[in-house]
Amino acid sequence: MTDDDIELIFSPLSQTHSAEGHTLRIEIYRGAGEPWILEIEDEIGTSTVFGDRFETDTAALAAAFEAIEAEGGVHAFVIEAQRGAKEAEPELLRRLSEVEQPSLPAGMRDMMTPLSEEELEELDIFLLELDAEESMTLDMLDGYLHALAIGPKTVMPSQWLPRVWGQEEGAMLPPVDDLAQANHLLGLVMRHFNSIVAGFDHNPPLLAPLWHAVLYGPDEEFEDAEAWTFGFTDAVSLSSGAWQALFNHPDGQRWYRPIGLLGEDDFSPDQDELTRTPEQRAALAEEIEESLLRIHAFWLPLRQAVSERELAQRISTKVGRNEPCPCGSGKKFKKCCGAPAELH
């Protein structure tokens, strides 16, 4: 059998991971009877194939996120991978960019595709039937993922996934006996997260937060975003210190107000008075989409600046203080990313 005859088996855990302005493809595959191979490819085709082999695809996925986290985040991982590729195989990198990529198996195509109504219902039912006191409902999960998508820093899935299932720290897979089902459900959550990120990246942004309408009386129906905001504030608590700049900003307080009033226990002294009736809560829910757009825009420059600072720190020993800053701002390095105190 030649290399061309080898049939690769792709794990359903293979996925797209978008953060910090980059999109990574995490590929997990193997030959029949072989251990799993892990490969991470960025948006321009730079590929990192891990030397270790893995007994399970779950272990390979965990290793991918651990490697990204150890490098300092997605942007730092991409920069280091591209630097290594250019130093080791510049000609190979050029040739790879010119080669037409093979089509992916159907199950791996377009991980940004929003979940269908049937898939949302499947995920909703699974979360409702989970035998875990702290697991999330679908609307809580949606709010949780929105905060992770627009917040000031990247939170690794190894940190936030256990809260979805109501499990102990480090439990990335849902608590089911069937590994194929666990992988499928994890794929649904990651696809939903990716579609939220893609919605904010769209011009203009496409927002579709998920919450329920509740019937009061015989014919009065009101939007109920409370569970959604519980999920949002739970995600904020994962990196509350990083969010503080928004809360200290006068406009930031106003943008966060409808989410805080509905989702936090002790947000303000007048909270009970402002959320007493279904009409009041529905009016606050109507403000949330505008708040999301404002909060996303507020954090966007900071996330970009953090990425630039990480890049500058990596190459600061190679860049003179009076040379142009590598971030492309046009300023001298010492006046830009090389400045000691503040991000630009």
Coordinates of C-alpha atoms in Angstrom, one line a residue:
M1 CA 0.0 0.0 0.0
T2 CA 1.4 3.4 -0.9
D3 CA 0.9 6.6 1.0
D4 CA -1.8 7.6 -1.4
D5 CA -3.8 4.5 -0.4
I6 CA -3.9 5.4 3.3
E7 CA -7.5 6.2 4.3
L8 CA -7.5 8.8 7.1
I9 CA -10.2 8.7 9.8
F10 CA -11.1 12.2 11.0
S11 CA -12.3 12.7 14.5
P12 CA -15.7 14.5 15.0
L13 CA -13.8 16.7 17.5
S14 CA -11.9 18.4 14.6
Q15 CA -13.1 21.9 14.7
T16 CA -12.6 25.6 14.0
H17 CA -11.5 27.9 16.8
S18 CA -11.8 31.7 16.3
A19 CA -10.3 34.2 18.7
E20 CA -8.1 37.4 18.8
G21 CA -8.6 38.0 15.0
H22 CA -7.5 34.5 13.9
T23 CA -9.2 31.3 12.9
L24 CA -7.5 28.0 13.5
R25 CA -8.4 24.6 12.2
I26 CA -7.8 21.9 14.8
E27 CA -7.5 18.7 12.8
I28 CA -7.5 15.3 14.6
Y29 CA -7.1 12.2 12.4
R30 CA -5.4 8.8 12.2
G31 CA -4.9 5.8 10.0
A32 CA -6.9 2.6 10.8
G33 CA -5.6 1.1 14.0
E34 CA -3.1 4.0 14.6
P35 CA -3.0 6.6 17.4
W36 CA -4.4 10.0 16.8
I37 CA -2.4 12.8 15.1
L38 CA -3.0 16.5 16.0
E39 CA -2.5 19.3 13.5
I40 CA -3.3 23.0 14.0
E41 CA -3.5 25.2 10.9
D42 CA -4.0 28.9 10.8
E43 CA -5.9 31.1 8.3
I44 CA -2.9 31.4 5.9
G45 CA -2.1 27.7 5.9
T46 CA 0.7 27.6 8.4
S47 CA 0.5 24.1 9.9
T48 CA 1.8 22.8 13.2
V49 CA 1.8 19.0 13.4
F50 CA 2.4 17.7 16.9
G51 CA 5.1 15.1 17.4
D52 CA 3.2 13.3 20.1
R53 CA 0.6 10.8 19.2
F54 CA -2.6 10.3 21.3
E55 CA -4.5 7.3 22.4
T56 CA -7.8 9.2 22.2
D57 CA -9.1 12.1 20.2
T58 CA -10.3 13.8 23.4
A59 CA -6.7 13.8 24.7
A60 CA -5.6 15.3 21.3
L61 CA -8.2 18.1 21.6
A62 CA -7.1 18.9 25.2
A63 CA -3.5 19.0 24.1
A64 CA -4.4 21.6 21.3
F65 CA -6.0 24.0 23.8
E66 CA -3.2 23.4 26.3
A67 CA -0.6 24.3 23.7
I68 CA -2.5 27.5 22.7
E69 CA -2.8 28.5 26.3
A70 CA 0.8 27.8 27.1
E71 CA 1.9 29.9 24.2
G72 CA -0.1 32.9 25.6
G73 CA -3.2 32.8 23.5
V74 CA -4.3 32.3 19.9
H75 CA -2.4 35.3 18.5
A76 CA 0.9 34.3 20.2
F77 CA 0.5 30.7 19.0
V78 CA -0.1 31.9 15.4
I79 CA 2.9 34.3 15.4
E80 CA 5.2 31.6 16.9
A81 CA 4.0 29.0 14.4
Q82 CA 4.6 31.4 11.4
R83 CA 8.0 32.4 12.7
G84 CA 9.1 28.8 13.1
A85 CA 7.7 27.9 9.6
K86 CA 9.6 30.8 8.0
E87 CA 12.9 29.9 9.7
A88 CA 12.7 26.2 9.1
E89 CA 11.0 25.8 5.6
P90 CA 10.4 29.1 3.8
E91 CA 10.3 27.5 0.4
L92 CA 7.9 24.8 1.6
L93 CA 5.7 27.5 3.2
R94 CA 5.6 29.3 -0.2
R95 CA 4.7 26.2 -2.1
L96 CA 2.0 25.2 0.4
S97 CA 0.3 28.5 -0.1
E98 CA 0.1 27.8 -3.9
V99 CA -1.3 24.3 -3.6
E100 CA -5.0 23.8 -3.9
Q101 CA -6.2 22.3 -0.6
P102 CA -8.1 19.0 -0.8
S103 CA -11.8 19.1 0.1
L104 CA -12.6 18.2 3.6
P105 CA -15.0 15.4 4.6
A106 CA -18.6 16.5 4.8
G107 CA -18.7 16.4 8.6
M108 CA -15.8 18.9 8.9
R109 CA -17.0 21.5 6.4
D110 CA -18.0 25.0 7.6
M111 CA -17.8 24.8 11.3
M112 CA -19.1 28.3 11.4
T113 CA -22.6 27.2 10.2
P114 CA -25.3 28.1 12.7
L115 CA -27.1 25.2 14.3
S116 CA -30.4 24.3 12.6
E117 CA -33.6 24.4 14.5
E118 CA -33.4 20.6 14.9
E119 CA -29.9 20.8 16.3
L120 CA -30.8 23.6 18.7
E121 CA -33.8 21.5 19.9
E122 CA -31.5 18.5 20.4
L123 CA -29.0 20.5 22.4
D124 CA -31.8 22.1 24.4
I125 CA -33.3 18.7 25.3
F126 CA -29.9 17.3 26.3
L127 CA -29.1 20.2 28.6
L128 CA -32.6 20.0 30.2
E129 CA -32.2 16.3 30.9
L130 CA -28.7 16.5 32.3
D131 CA -28.5 15.1 35.9
A132 CA -26.4 17.9 37.2
E133 CA -27.6 20.7 39.5
E134 CA -25.3 23.4 38.0
S135 CA -25.7 22.6 34.3
M136 CA -27.0 25.2 31.9
T137 CA -30.1 25.5 29.8
L138 CA -29.9 26.5 26.2
D139 CA -30.7 30.2 26.8
M140 CA -28.1 30.3 29.6
L141 CA -25.5 28.7 27.3
D142 CA -26.3 31.3 24.6
G143 CA -25.7 34.2 27.0
Y144 CA -22.6 32.5 28.3
L145 CA -21.1 32.1 24.8
H146 CA -22.0 35.7 23.9
A147 CA -19.9 37.0 26.8
L148 CA -17.0 34.7 25.9
A149 CA -17.2 35.9 22.3
I150 CA -17.0 39.7 23.0
G151 CA -15.1 39.9 26.3
P152 CA -11.7 41.4 26.9
K153 CA -9.7 38.2 26.9
T154 CA -9.7 34.7 25.4
V155 CA -11.0 32.1 27.9
M156 CA -9.9 28.6 26.9
P157 CA -12.6 25.9 26.4
S158 CA -10.9 23.9 29.1
Q159 CA -11.9 26.6 31.6
W160 CA -15.5 27.3 30.4
L161 CA -16.8 24.0 29.1
P162 CA -17.1 22.2 32.5
R163 CA -19.6 24.9 33.6
V164 CA -21.8 24.1 30.6
W165 CA -22.2 20.5 31.8
G166 CA -22.2 21.3 35.5
Q167 CA -19.1 19.2 35.9
E168 CA -15.8 19.3 37.8
E169 CA -13.0 21.5 36.5
G170 CA -11.3 20.0 33.4
A171 CA -14.3 18.0 32.2
M172 CA -14.5 19.2 28.6
L173 CA -16.9 16.4 27.4
P174 CA -20.5 16.1 28.5
P175 CA -21.3 13.4 31.0
V176 CA -22.6 10.7 28.7
D177 CA -21.5 7.1 28.4
D178 CA -21.3 7.0 24.6
L179 CA -18.1 8.8 23.3
A180 CA -19.6 9.4 19.9
Q181 CA -22.6 11.1 21.5
A182 CA -20.3 13.2 23.7
N183 CA -18.2 14.3 20.7
H184 CA -21.4 15.1 18.8
L185 CA -22.8 17.3 21.6
L186 CA -19.4 19.0 22.1
G187 CA -19.4 19.8 18.4
L188 CA -22.8 21.4 18.6
V189 CA -21.7 23.7 21.4
M190 CA -18.5 24.7 19.6
R191 CA -20.4 25.3 16.3
H192 CA -22.8 27.5 18.2
F193 CA -19.9 29.5 19.7
N194 CA -18.2 29.8 16.3
S195 CA -21.4 31.1 14.7
I196 CA -21.8 33.8 17.5
V197 CA -18.2 34.9 16.8
A198 CA -18.8 35.0 13.1
G199 CA -21.9 37.0 13.6
F200 CA -20.0 39.8 15.4
D201 CA -17.3 39.6 12.7
H202 CA -19.9 40.2 10.0
N203 CA -20.3 43.7 8.6
P204 CA -22.8 44.7 9.7
P205 CA -22.9 42.4 12.8
L206 CA -25.5 39.7 12.8
L207 CA -27.0 39.1 16.3
A208 CA -29.5 36.5 17.3
P209 CA -29.5 36.0 21.1
L210 CA -31.7 33.1 22.2
W211 CA -34.2 33.5 24.9
H212 CA -37.8 32.6 25.5
A213 CA -41.1 34.4 25.4
V214 CA -43.3 33.7 28.4
L215 CA -47.1 33.8 28.5
Y216 CA -48.7 35.9 31.3
G217 CA -52.4 35.6 31.5
P218 CA -54.6 34.4 28.6
D219 CA -53.0 36.5 25.8
E220 CA -50.0 38.5 27.1
E221 CA -46.5 37.3 26.0
F222 CA -43.3 38.9 27.1
E223 CA -39.6 38.3 26.3
D224 CA -37.8 36.6 29.2
A225 CA -34.0 37.1 29.0
E226 CA -33.3 36.3 32.7
A227 CA -31.7 32.9 32.1
W228 CA -29.7 34.3 29.2
T229 CA -28.3 37.1 31.4
F230 CA -27.5 34.6 34.1
G231 CA -25.3 32.8 31.6
F232 CA -23.7 36.1 30.4
T233 CA -22.8 37.2 33.9
D234 CA -21.5 33.7 34.7
A235 CA -19.0 34.0 31.8
V236 CA -18.0 37.5 33.0
S237 CA -17.1 36.0 36.4
L238 CA -14.5 33.7 34.8
S239 CA -12.4 36.8 34.2
S240 CA -14.1 39.5 36.3
G241 CA -10.8 41.5 36.8
A242 CA -10.4 41.9 33.0
W243 CA -14.0 43.2 32.7
Q244 CA -13.5 45.9 35.3
A245 CA -12.5 48.6 32.8
L246 CA -16.0 48.4 31.3
F247 CA -17.7 48.7 34.7
N248 CA -15.5 51.7 35.6
H249 CA -16.5 53.5 32.4
P250 CA -19.7 55.6 32.6
D251 CA -20.9 54.4 29.2
G252 CA -19.9 50.9 30.0
Q253 CA -22.1 50.9 33.1
R254 CA -25.0 52.1 31.0
W255 CA -24.4 49.4 28.3
Y256 CA -24.1 46.6 30.9
R257 CA -27.1 47.8 32.9
P258 CA -29.9 45.7 31.3
I259 CA -27.8 42.6 31.6
G260 CA -26.8 43.3 35.2
L261 CA -30.3 44.2 36.3
L262 CA -31.7 40.9 34.9
G263 CA -28.7 38.6 35.6
E264 CA -27.0 39.6 38.8
D265 CA -28.4 39.2 42.4
D266 CA -27.2 42.5 43.8
F267 CA -26.7 44.8 40.9
S268 CA -28.1 48.0 42.3
P269 CA -30.3 49.2 45.2
D270 CA -33.3 49.9 42.9
Q271 CA -33.0 46.5 41.1
D272 CA -36.2 45.0 42.6
E273 CA -38.2 48.1 41.7
L274 CA -36.9 48.1 38.1
T275 CA -37.5 44.3 37.4
R276 CA -40.7 43.7 39.3
T277 CA -43.1 43.3 36.3
P278 CA -43.0 41.3 33.1
E279 CA -43.3 44.5 31.2
Q280 CA -40.2 46.0 32.9
R281 CA -38.1 42.8 32.3
A282 CA -39.2 42.6 28.6
A283 CA -38.2 46.3 28.1
L284 CA -34.7 45.5 29.5
A285 CA -34.5 42.5 27.2
E286 CA -35.1 44.8 24.2
E287 CA -32.0 46.8 25.2
I288 CA -29.6 43.9 25.2
E289 CA -28.8 43.7 21.5
E290 CA -27.6 47.3 21.5
S291 CA -25.6 46.6 24.6
L292 CA -23.9 43.7 23.0
L293 CA -22.8 45.8 20.0
R294 CA -21.5 48.5 22.3
I295 CA -19.6 46.1 24.6
H296 CA -18.1 44.3 21.6
A297 CA -16.9 47.6 20.1
F298 CA -15.5 48.7 23.5
W299 CA -13.3 45.6 24.0
L300 CA -12.2 45.3 20.3
P301 CA -9.3 47.8 20.4
L302 CA -8.0 46.3 23.7
R303 CA -8.0 42.8 22.4
Q304 CA -6.1 43.9 19.3
A305 CA -3.7 45.9 21.5
V306 CA -3.0 42.9 23.7
S307 CA -2.2 40.8 20.7
E308 CA 0.2 43.5 19.4
R309 CA 1.9 43.8 22.8
E310 CA 2.4 40.0 22.9
L311 CA 3.9 40.2 19.4
A312 CA 6.2 43.1 20.4
Q313 CA 7.3 41.3 23.6
R314 CA 8.4 38.3 21.6
I315 CA 10.5 40.3 19.2
S316 CA 11.6 43.2 21.4
T317 CA 15.2 41.8 21.6
K318 CA 15.4 42.1 17.8
V319 CA 13.8 45.5 17.4
G320 CA 15.7 48.7 18.1
R321 CA 14.0 51.3 20.3
N322 CA 14.1 53.9 17.5
E323 CA 13.0 51.5 14.7
P324 CA 9.5 51.4 13.4
C325 CA 7.1 49.4 15.6
P326 CA 6.4 45.9 14.0
C327 CA 2.7 46.3 14.8
G328 CA 2.4 48.6 11.7
S329 CA 1.3 51.8 13.6
G330 CA 4.0 53.9 11.9
K331 CA 5.4 55.0 15.3
K332 CA 8.8 54.3 16.7
F333 CA 8.9 51.1 18.8
K334 CA 9.7 53.0 22.0
K335 CA 6.6 55.2 21.5
C336 CA 4.3 52.3 20.6
C337 CA 4.4 48.6 21.7
G338 CA 7.8 49.1 23.3
A339 CA 6.4 51.7 25.7
P340 CA 6.5 50.5 29.3
A341 CA 3.1 51.6 30.6
E342 CA 0.1 51.5 28.3
L343 CA -1.5 49.7 25.5
H344 CA -2.4 51.6 22.4

